[in-house]
mmCIF file of C-alpha atoms in Angstrom:
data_model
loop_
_atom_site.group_PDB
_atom_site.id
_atom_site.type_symbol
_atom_site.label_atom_id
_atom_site.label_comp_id
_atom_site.label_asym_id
_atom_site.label_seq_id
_atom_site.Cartn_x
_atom_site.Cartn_y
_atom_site.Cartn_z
ATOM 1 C CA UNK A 30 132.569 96.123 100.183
ATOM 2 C CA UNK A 31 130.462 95.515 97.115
ATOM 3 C CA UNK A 32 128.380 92.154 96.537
ATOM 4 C CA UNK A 33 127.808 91.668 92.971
ATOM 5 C CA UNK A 34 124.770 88.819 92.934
ATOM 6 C CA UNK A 35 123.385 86.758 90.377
ATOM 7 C CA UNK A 36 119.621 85.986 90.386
ATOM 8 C CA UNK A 37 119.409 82.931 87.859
ATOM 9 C CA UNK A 38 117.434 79.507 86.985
ATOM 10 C CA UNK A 39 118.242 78.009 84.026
ATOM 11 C CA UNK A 40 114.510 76.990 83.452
ATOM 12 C CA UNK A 41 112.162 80.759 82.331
ATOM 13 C CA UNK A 42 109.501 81.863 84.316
ATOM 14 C CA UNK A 43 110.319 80.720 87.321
ATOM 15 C CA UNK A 44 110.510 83.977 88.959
ATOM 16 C CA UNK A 45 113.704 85.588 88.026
ATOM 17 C CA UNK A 46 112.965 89.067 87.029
ATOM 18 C CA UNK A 47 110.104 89.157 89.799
ATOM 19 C CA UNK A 48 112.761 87.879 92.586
ATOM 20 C CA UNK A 49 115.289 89.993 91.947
ATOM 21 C CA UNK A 50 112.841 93.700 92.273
ATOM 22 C CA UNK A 51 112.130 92.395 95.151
ATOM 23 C CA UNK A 52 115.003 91.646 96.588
ATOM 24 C CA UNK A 53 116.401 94.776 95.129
ATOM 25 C CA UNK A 54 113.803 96.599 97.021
ATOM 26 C CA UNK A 55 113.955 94.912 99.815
ATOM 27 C CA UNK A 56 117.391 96.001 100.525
ATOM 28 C CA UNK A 57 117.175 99.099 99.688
ATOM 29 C CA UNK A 58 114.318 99.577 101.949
ATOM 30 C CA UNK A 59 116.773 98.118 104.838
ATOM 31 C CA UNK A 60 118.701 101.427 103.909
ATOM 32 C CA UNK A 61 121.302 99.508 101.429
ATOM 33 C CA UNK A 62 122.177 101.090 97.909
ATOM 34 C CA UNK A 63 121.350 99.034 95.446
ATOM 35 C CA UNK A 64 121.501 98.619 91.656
ATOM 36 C CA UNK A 65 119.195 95.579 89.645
ATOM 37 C CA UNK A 66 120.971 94.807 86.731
ATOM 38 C CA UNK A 67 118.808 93.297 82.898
ATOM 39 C CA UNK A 68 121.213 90.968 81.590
ATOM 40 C CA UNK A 69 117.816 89.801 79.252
ATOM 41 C CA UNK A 70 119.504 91.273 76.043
ATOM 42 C CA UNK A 71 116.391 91.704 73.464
ATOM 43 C CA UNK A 72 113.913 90.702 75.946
ATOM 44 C CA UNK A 73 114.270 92.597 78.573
ATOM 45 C CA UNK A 74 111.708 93.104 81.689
ATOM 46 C CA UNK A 75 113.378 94.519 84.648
ATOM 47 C CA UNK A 76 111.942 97.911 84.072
ATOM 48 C CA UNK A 77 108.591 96.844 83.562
ATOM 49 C CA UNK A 78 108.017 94.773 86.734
ATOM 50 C CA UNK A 79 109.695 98.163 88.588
ATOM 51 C CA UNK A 80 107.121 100.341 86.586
ATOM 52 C CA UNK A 81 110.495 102.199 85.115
ATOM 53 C CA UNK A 82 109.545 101.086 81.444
ATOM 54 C CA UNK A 83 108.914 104.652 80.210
ATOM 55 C CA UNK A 84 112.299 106.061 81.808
ATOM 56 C CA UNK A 85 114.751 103.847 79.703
ATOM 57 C CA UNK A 86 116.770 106.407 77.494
ATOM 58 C CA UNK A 87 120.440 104.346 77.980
ATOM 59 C CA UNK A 88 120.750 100.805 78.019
ATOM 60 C CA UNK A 89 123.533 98.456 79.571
ATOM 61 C CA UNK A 90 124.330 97.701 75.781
ATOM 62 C CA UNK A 91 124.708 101.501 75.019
ATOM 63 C CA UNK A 92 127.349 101.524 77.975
ATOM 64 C CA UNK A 93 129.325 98.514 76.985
ATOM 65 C CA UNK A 94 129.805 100.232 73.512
ATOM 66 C CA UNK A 95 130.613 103.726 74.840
ATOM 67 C CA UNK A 96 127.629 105.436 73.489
ATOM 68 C CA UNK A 97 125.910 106.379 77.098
ATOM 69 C CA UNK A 98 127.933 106.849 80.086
ATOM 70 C CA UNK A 99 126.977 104.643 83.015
ATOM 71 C CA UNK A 100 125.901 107.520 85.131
ATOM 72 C CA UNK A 101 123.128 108.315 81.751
ATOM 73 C CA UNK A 102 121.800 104.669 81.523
ATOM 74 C CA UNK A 103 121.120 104.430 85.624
ATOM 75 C CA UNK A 104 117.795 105.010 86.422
ATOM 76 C CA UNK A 105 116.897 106.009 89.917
ATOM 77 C CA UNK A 106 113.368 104.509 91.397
ATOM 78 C CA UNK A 107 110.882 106.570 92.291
ATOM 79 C CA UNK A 108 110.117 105.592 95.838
ATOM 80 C CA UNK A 109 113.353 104.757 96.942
ATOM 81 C CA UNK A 110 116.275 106.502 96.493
ATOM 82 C CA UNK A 111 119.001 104.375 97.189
ATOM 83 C CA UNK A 112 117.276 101.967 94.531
ATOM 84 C CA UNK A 113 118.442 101.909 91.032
ATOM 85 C CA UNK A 114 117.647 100.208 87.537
ATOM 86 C CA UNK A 115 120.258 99.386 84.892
ATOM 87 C CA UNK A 116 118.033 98.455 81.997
ATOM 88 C CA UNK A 117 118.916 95.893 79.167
ATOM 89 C CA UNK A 118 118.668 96.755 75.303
ATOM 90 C CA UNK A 119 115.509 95.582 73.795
ATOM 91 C CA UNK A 120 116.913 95.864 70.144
ATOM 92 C CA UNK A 121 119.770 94.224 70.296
ATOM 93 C CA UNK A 122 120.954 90.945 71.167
ATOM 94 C CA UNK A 123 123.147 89.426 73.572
ATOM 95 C CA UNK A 124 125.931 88.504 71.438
ATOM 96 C CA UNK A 125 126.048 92.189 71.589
ATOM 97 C CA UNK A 126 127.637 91.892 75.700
ATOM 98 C CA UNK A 127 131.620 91.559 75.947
ATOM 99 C CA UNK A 128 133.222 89.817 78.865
ATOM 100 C CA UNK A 129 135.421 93.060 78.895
ATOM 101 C CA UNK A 130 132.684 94.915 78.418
ATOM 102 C CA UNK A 131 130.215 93.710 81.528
ATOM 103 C CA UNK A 132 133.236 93.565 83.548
ATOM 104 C CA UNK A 133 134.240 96.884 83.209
ATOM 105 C CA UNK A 134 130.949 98.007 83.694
ATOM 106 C CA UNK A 135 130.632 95.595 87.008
ATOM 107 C CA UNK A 136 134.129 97.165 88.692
ATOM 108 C CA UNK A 137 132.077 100.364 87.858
ATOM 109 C CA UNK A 138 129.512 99.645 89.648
ATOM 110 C CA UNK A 139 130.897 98.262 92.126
ATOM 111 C CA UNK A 140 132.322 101.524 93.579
ATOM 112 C CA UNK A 141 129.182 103.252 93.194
ATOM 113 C CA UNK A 142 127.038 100.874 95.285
ATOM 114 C CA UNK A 143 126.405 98.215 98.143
ATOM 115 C CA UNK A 144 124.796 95.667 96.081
ATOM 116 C CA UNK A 145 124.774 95.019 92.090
ATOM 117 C CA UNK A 146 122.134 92.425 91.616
ATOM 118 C CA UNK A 147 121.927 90.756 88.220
ATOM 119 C CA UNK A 148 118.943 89.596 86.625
ATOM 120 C CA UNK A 149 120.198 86.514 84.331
ATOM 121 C CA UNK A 150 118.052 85.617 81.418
ATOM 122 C CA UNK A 151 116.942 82.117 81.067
ATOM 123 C CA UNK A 152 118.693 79.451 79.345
ATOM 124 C CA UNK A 153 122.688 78.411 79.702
ATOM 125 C CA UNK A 154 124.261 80.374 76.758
ATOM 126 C CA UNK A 155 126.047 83.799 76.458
ATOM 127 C CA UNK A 156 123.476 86.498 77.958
ATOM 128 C CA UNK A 157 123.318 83.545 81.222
ATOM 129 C CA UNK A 158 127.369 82.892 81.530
ATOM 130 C CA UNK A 159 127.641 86.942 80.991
ATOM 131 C CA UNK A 160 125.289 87.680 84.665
ATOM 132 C CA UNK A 161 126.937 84.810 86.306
ATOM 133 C CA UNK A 162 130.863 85.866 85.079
ATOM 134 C CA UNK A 163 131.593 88.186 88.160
ATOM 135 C CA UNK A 164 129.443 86.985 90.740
ATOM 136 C CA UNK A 165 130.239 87.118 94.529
ATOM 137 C CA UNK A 166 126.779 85.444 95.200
ATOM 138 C CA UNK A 167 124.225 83.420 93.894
ATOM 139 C CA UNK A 168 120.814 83.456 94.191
ATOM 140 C CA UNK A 169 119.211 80.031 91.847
ATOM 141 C CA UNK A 170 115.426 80.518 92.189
ATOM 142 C CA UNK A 171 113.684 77.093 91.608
ATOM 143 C CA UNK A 172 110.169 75.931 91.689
ATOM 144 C CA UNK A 173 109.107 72.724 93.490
ATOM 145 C CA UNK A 174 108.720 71.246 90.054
ATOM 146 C CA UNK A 175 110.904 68.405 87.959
ATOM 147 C CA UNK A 176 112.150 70.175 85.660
ATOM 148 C CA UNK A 177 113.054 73.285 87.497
ATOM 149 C CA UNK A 178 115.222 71.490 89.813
ATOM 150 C CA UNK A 179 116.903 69.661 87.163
ATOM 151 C CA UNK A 180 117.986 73.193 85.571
ATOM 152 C CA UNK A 181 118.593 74.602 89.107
ATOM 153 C CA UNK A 182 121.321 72.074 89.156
ATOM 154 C CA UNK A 183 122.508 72.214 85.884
ATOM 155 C CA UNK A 184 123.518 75.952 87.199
ATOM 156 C CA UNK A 185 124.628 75.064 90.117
ATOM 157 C CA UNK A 186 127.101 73.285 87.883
ATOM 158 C CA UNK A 187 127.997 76.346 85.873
ATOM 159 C CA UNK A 188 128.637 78.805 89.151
ATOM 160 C CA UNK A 189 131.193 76.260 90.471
ATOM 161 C CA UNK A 190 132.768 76.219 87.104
ATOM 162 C CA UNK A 191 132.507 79.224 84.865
ATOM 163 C CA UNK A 192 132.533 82.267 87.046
ATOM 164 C CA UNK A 193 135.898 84.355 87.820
ATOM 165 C CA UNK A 194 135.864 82.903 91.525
ATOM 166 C CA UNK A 195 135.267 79.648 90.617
ATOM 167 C CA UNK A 196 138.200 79.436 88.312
ATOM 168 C CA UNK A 197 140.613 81.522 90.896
ATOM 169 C CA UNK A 198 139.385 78.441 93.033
ATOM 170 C CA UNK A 199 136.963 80.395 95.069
ATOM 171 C CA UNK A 200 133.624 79.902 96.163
ATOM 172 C CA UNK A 201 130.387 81.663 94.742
ATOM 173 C CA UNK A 202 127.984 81.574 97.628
ATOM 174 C CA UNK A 203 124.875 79.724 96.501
ATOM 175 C CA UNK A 204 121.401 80.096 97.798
ATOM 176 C CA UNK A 205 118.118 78.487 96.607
ATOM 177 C CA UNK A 206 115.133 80.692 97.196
ATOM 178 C CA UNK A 207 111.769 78.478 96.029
ATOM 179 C CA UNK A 208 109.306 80.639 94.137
ATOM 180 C CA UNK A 209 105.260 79.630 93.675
ATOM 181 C CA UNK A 210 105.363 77.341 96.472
ATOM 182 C CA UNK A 211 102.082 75.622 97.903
ATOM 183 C CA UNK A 212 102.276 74.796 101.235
ATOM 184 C CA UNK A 213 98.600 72.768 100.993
ATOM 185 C CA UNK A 214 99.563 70.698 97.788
ATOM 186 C CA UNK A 215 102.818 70.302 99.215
ATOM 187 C CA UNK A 216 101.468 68.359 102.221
ATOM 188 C CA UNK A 217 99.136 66.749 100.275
ATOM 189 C CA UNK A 218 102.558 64.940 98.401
ATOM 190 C CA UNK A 219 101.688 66.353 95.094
ATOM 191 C CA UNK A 220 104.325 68.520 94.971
ATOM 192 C CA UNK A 221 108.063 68.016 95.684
ATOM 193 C CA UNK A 222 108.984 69.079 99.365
ATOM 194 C CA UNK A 223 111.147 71.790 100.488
ATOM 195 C CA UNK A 224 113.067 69.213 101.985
ATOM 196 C CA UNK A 225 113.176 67.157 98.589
ATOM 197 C CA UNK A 226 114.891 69.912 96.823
ATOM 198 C CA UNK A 227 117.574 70.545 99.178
ATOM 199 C CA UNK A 228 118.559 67.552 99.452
ATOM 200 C CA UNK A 229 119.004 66.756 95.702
ATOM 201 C CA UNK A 230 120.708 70.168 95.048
ATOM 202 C CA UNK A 231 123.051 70.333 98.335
ATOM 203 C CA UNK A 232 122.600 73.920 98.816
ATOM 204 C CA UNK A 233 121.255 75.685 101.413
ATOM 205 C CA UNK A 234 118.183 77.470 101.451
ATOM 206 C CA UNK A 235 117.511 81.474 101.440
ATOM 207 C CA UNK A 236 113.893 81.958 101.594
ATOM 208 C CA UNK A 237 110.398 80.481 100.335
ATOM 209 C CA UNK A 238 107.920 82.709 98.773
ATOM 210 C CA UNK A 239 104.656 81.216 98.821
ATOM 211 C CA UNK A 240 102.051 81.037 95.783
ATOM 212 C CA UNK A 241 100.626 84.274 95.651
ATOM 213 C CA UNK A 242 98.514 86.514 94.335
ATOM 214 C CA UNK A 243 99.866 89.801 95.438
ATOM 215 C CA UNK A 244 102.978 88.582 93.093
ATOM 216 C CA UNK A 245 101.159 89.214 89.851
ATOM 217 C CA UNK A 246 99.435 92.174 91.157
ATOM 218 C CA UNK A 247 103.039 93.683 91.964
ATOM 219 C CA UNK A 248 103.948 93.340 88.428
ATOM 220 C CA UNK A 249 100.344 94.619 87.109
ATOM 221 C CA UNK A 250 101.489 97.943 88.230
ATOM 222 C CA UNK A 251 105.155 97.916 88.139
ATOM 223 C CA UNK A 252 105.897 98.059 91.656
ATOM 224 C CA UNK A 253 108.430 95.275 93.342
ATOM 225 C CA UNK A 254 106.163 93.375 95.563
ATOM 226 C CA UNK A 255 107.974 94.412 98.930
ATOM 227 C CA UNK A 256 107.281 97.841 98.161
ATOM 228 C CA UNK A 257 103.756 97.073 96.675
ATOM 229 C CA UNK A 258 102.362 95.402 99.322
ATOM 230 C CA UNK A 259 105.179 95.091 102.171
ATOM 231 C CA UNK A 260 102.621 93.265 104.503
ATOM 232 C CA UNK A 261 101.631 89.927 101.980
ATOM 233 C CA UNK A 262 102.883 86.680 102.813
ATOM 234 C CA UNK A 263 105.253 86.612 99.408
ATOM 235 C CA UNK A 264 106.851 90.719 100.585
ATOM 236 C CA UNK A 265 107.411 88.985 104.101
ATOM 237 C CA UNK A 266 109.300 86.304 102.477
ATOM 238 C CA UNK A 267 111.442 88.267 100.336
ATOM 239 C CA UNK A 268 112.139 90.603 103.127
ATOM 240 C CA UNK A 269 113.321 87.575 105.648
ATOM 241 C CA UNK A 270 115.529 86.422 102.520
ATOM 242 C CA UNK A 271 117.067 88.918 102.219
ATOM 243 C CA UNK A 272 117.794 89.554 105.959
ATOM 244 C CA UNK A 273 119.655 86.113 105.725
ATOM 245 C CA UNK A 274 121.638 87.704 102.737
ATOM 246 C CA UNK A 275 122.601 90.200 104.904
ATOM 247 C CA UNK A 276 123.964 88.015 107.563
ATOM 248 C CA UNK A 277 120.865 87.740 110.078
ATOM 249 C CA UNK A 278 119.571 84.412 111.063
ATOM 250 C CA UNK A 279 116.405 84.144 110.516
ATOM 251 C CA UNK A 280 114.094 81.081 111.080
ATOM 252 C CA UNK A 281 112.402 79.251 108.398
ATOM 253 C CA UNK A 282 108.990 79.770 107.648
ATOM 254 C CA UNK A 283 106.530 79.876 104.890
ATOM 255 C CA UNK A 284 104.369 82.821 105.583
ATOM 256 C CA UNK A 285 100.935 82.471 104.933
ATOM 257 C CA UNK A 286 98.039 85.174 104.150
ATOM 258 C CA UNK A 287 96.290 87.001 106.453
ATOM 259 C CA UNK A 288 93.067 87.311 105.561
ATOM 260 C CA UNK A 289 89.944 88.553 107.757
ATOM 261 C CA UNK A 290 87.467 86.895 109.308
ATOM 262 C CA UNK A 291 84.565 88.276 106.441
ATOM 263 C CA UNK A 292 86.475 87.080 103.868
ATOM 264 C CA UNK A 293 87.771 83.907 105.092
ATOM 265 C CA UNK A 294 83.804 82.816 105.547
ATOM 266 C CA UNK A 295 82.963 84.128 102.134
ATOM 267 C CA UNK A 296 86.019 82.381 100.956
ATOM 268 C CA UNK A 297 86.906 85.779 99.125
ATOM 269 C CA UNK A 298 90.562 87.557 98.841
ATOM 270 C CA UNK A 299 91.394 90.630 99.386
ATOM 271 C CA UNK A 300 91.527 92.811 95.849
ATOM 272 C CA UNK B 24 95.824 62.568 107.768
ATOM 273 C CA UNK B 25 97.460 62.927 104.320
ATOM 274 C CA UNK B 26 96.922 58.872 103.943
ATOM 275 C CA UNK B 27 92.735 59.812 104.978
ATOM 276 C CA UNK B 28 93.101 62.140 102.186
ATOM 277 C CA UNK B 29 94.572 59.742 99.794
ATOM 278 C CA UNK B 30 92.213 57.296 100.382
ATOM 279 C CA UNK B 31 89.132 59.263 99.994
ATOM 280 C CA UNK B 32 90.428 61.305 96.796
ATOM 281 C CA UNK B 33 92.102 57.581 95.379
ATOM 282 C CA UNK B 34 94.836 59.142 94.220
ATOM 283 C CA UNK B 35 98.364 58.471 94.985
ATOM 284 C CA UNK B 36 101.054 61.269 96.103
ATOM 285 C CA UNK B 37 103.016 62.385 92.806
ATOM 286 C CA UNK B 38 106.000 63.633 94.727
ATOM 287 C CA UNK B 39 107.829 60.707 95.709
ATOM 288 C CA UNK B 40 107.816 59.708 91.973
ATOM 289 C CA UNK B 41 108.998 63.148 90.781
ATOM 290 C CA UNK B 42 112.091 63.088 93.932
ATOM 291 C CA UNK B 43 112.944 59.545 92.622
ATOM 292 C CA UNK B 44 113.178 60.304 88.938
ATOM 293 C CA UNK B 45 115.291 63.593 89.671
ATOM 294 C CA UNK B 46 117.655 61.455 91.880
ATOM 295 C CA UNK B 47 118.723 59.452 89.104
ATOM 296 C CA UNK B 48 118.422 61.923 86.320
ATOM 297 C CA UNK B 49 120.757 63.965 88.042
ATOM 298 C CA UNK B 50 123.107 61.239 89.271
ATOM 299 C CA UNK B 51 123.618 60.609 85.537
ATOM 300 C CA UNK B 52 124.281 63.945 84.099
ATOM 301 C CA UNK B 53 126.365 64.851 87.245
ATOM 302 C CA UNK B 54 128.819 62.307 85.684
ATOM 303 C CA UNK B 55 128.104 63.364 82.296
ATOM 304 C CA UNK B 56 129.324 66.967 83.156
ATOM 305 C CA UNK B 57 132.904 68.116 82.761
ATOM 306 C CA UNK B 58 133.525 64.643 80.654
ATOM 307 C CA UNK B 59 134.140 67.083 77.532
ATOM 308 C CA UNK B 60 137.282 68.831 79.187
ATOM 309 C CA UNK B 61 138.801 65.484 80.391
ATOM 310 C CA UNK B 62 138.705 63.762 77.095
ATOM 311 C CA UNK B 63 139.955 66.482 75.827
ATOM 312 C CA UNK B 64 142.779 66.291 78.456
ATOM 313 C CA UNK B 65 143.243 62.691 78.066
ATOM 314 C CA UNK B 66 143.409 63.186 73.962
ATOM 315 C CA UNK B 67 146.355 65.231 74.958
ATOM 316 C CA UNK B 68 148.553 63.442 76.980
ATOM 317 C CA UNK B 69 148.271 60.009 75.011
ATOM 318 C CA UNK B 70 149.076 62.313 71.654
ATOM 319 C CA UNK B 71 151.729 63.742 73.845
ATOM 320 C CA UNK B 72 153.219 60.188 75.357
ATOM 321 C CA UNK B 73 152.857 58.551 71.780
ATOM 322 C CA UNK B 74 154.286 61.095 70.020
ATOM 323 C CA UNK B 75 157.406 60.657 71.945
ATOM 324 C CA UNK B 76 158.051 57.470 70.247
ATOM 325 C CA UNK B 77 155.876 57.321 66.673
ATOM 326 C CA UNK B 78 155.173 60.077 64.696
ATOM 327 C CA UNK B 79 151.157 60.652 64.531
ATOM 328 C CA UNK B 80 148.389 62.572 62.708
ATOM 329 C CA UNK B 81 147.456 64.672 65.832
ATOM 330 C CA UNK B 82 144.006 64.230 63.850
ATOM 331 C CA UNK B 83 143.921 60.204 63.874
ATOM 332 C CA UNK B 84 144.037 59.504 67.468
ATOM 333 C CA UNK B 85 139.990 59.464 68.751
ATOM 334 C CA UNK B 86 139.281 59.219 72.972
ATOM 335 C CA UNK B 87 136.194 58.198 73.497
ATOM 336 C CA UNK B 88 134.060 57.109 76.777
ATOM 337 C CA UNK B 89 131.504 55.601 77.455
ATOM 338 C CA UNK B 90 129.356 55.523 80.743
ATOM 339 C CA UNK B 91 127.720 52.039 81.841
ATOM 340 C CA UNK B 92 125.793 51.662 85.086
ATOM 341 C CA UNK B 93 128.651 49.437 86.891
ATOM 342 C CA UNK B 94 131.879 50.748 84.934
ATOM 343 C CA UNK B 95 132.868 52.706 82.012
ATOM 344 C CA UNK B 96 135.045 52.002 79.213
ATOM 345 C CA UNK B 97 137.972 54.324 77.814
ATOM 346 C CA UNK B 98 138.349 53.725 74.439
ATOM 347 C CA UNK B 99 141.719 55.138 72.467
ATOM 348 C CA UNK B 100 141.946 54.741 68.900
ATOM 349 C CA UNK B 101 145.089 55.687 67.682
ATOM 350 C CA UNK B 102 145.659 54.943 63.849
ATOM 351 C CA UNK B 103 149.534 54.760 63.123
ATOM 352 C CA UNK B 104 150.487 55.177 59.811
ATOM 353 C CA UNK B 105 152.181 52.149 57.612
ATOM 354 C CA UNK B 106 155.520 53.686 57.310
ATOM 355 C CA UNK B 107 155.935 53.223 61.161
ATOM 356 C CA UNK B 108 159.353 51.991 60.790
ATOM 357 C CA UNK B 109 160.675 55.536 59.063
ATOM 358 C CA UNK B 110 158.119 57.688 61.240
ATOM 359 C CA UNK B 111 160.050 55.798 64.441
ATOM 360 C CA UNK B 112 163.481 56.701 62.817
ATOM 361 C CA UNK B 113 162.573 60.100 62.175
ATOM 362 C CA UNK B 114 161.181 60.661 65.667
ATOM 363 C CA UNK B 115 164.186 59.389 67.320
#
């Protein structure tokens, strides 16, 4: 049985794009098939943080309009092969996406894979309502940070309201996963705790991916950071995150770097 | 520990402040949200229940609410037009 899940935010550059290659990749490295979906009409970015960016023939908007078949705008990842990339149009713009059209596209998809994971673009208008619309699952990535909570919960909102479940009076499953976190300023009180956050959203927690920078070097060269550098404290997260997806129970822990003895004492990281 | 901390660098945790202000942010537009669709649903059924009775300018009759901190206030304004006595014989 398919899951179709939404990665989304509200607030931009919290971590969207980068969360959802590697959660992609995550589960396709635990042997699922996978598809990551760019619902970022005009701005897309999905196939640049995979390092796909010079494979995009077909987009999703060339499918919705008939142009492409699906099976001609799928683009299979290099180093895993039950991993796949359904770019966004960078010419067009959203108001170019249907409701028909992404749904059609979704049942599609749906029969071709294990999980369809789409990448919402930031904001609360059409391209955002469009990667939320058929979601079993949702996946609202926040940062410990005022203003990201606020829009985490203004889209909390929005999945209990405007999806297809919600308004058959079902339930989108909701997880927060919180991006760029800092364990050290955290416990020094200058930044909201884990525990703040959950308890002013109400919804339960799927992973915390420390402050890293292994995360940026991912996206330097276009690999998901699970696959990049699967033993970092932020791939370890993601991995355990998306072990809970899949139904394990995992404990709770912010993983921290591992760094050697030489370097700790020259207080140098690892390139 | 984190108190040591705070004493030596003087400065005062941040977080508390920022979990306080998003408490009652949110509180507030928690309430706000999904007001449009029930004052639209309210519009409705008093157009609907008057209308019964008085003929009306669907157009004229204006729900508004407002949110206080203790209670709220429903205001209708529904503007009947002068010939009321002919619009209530007609109606009937």
């Amino acid at each position: 049985m398919a899951k179709v899940l939404v990665v989304t935010s509200g607030k931009g550059g919290v971590g969207k794009t980068t969360s959802t290659a590697a959660l992609g990749a995550a589960l396709a490295q635990l042997g699922e098939k996978v598809v990551v979906v760019d619902f970022d009409v005009g701005l897309r970015n999905l196939d640049l943080v995979m390092g796909a960016e010079r494979r995009v023939v077909f987009d999703l908007i060339n499918v919705v309009q008939g142009v492409a078949k699906l099976s001609q705008a799928l683009i299979r990842d290099k180093r895993l092969e039950n991993l796949w990339l359904l770019p966004a149009s960078q010419t067009r713009d959203k108001d170019a996406l249907t409701e028909e059209g992404v749904g059609s596209i979704i049942a599609d998809l749906r029969a071709k894979f294990d999980w369809i994971l789409c990448d919402s673009p930031a904001g609360i208008e059409r391209g955002a309502t469009l990667a939320m619309r058929y979601a079993d699952e949702a996946v609202i990535v926040t940062n410990p940070e005022v203003s990201s909570v606020r829009d985490s919960d203004r889209i909390i909102g929005m999945l209990d309201s405007k999806t297809v479940r919600a308004e058959k009076g079902e339930r989108v499953a909701k997880h927060i996963l919180i991006t760029r976190y800092d364990s050290a300023r955290a416990s020094r009180g200058e930044m909201l705790s884990i525990e703040d956050i959950l308890e002013i959203l109400a919804t339960p927690l799927l992973g915390i991916i420390p402050e890293s920078q292994d995360v940026l070097r991912a996206s330097n060269v276009g690999s998901p950071v699970t696959l990049n550098n699967a033993a970092s404290a932020p791939a370890r997260a993601y991995i355990d995150a998306v072990r809970r997806l899949m139904g394990e129970t995992v404990t709770m822990m912010v993983p921290v770097e591992r760094k050697g003895l030489m370097n700790r004492l020259l207080g140098r990281r690892a390139a | 520990m984190i108190s040591l901390l705070r004493l030596i660098s003087g400065r005062t945790a941040s977080a508390p402040v920022a979990r306080e202000r998003l408490q009652i942010l949110l509180a507030h537009e928690r309430g706000l949200r999904g007001q449009p669709e029930l004052l639209e649903l309210l519009r409705a059924e008093i157009l609907a229940a008057v209308s019964r009775h008085v003929v009306l300018d669907p157009e004229k009759v204006v729900v508004r609410m407002e949110r206080g901190k203790q209670v709220s206030t429903l205001e209708v304004d529904i503007e009947v037009p002068n010939n009321f006595e002919r619009s209530l014989a007609a109606a009937s």
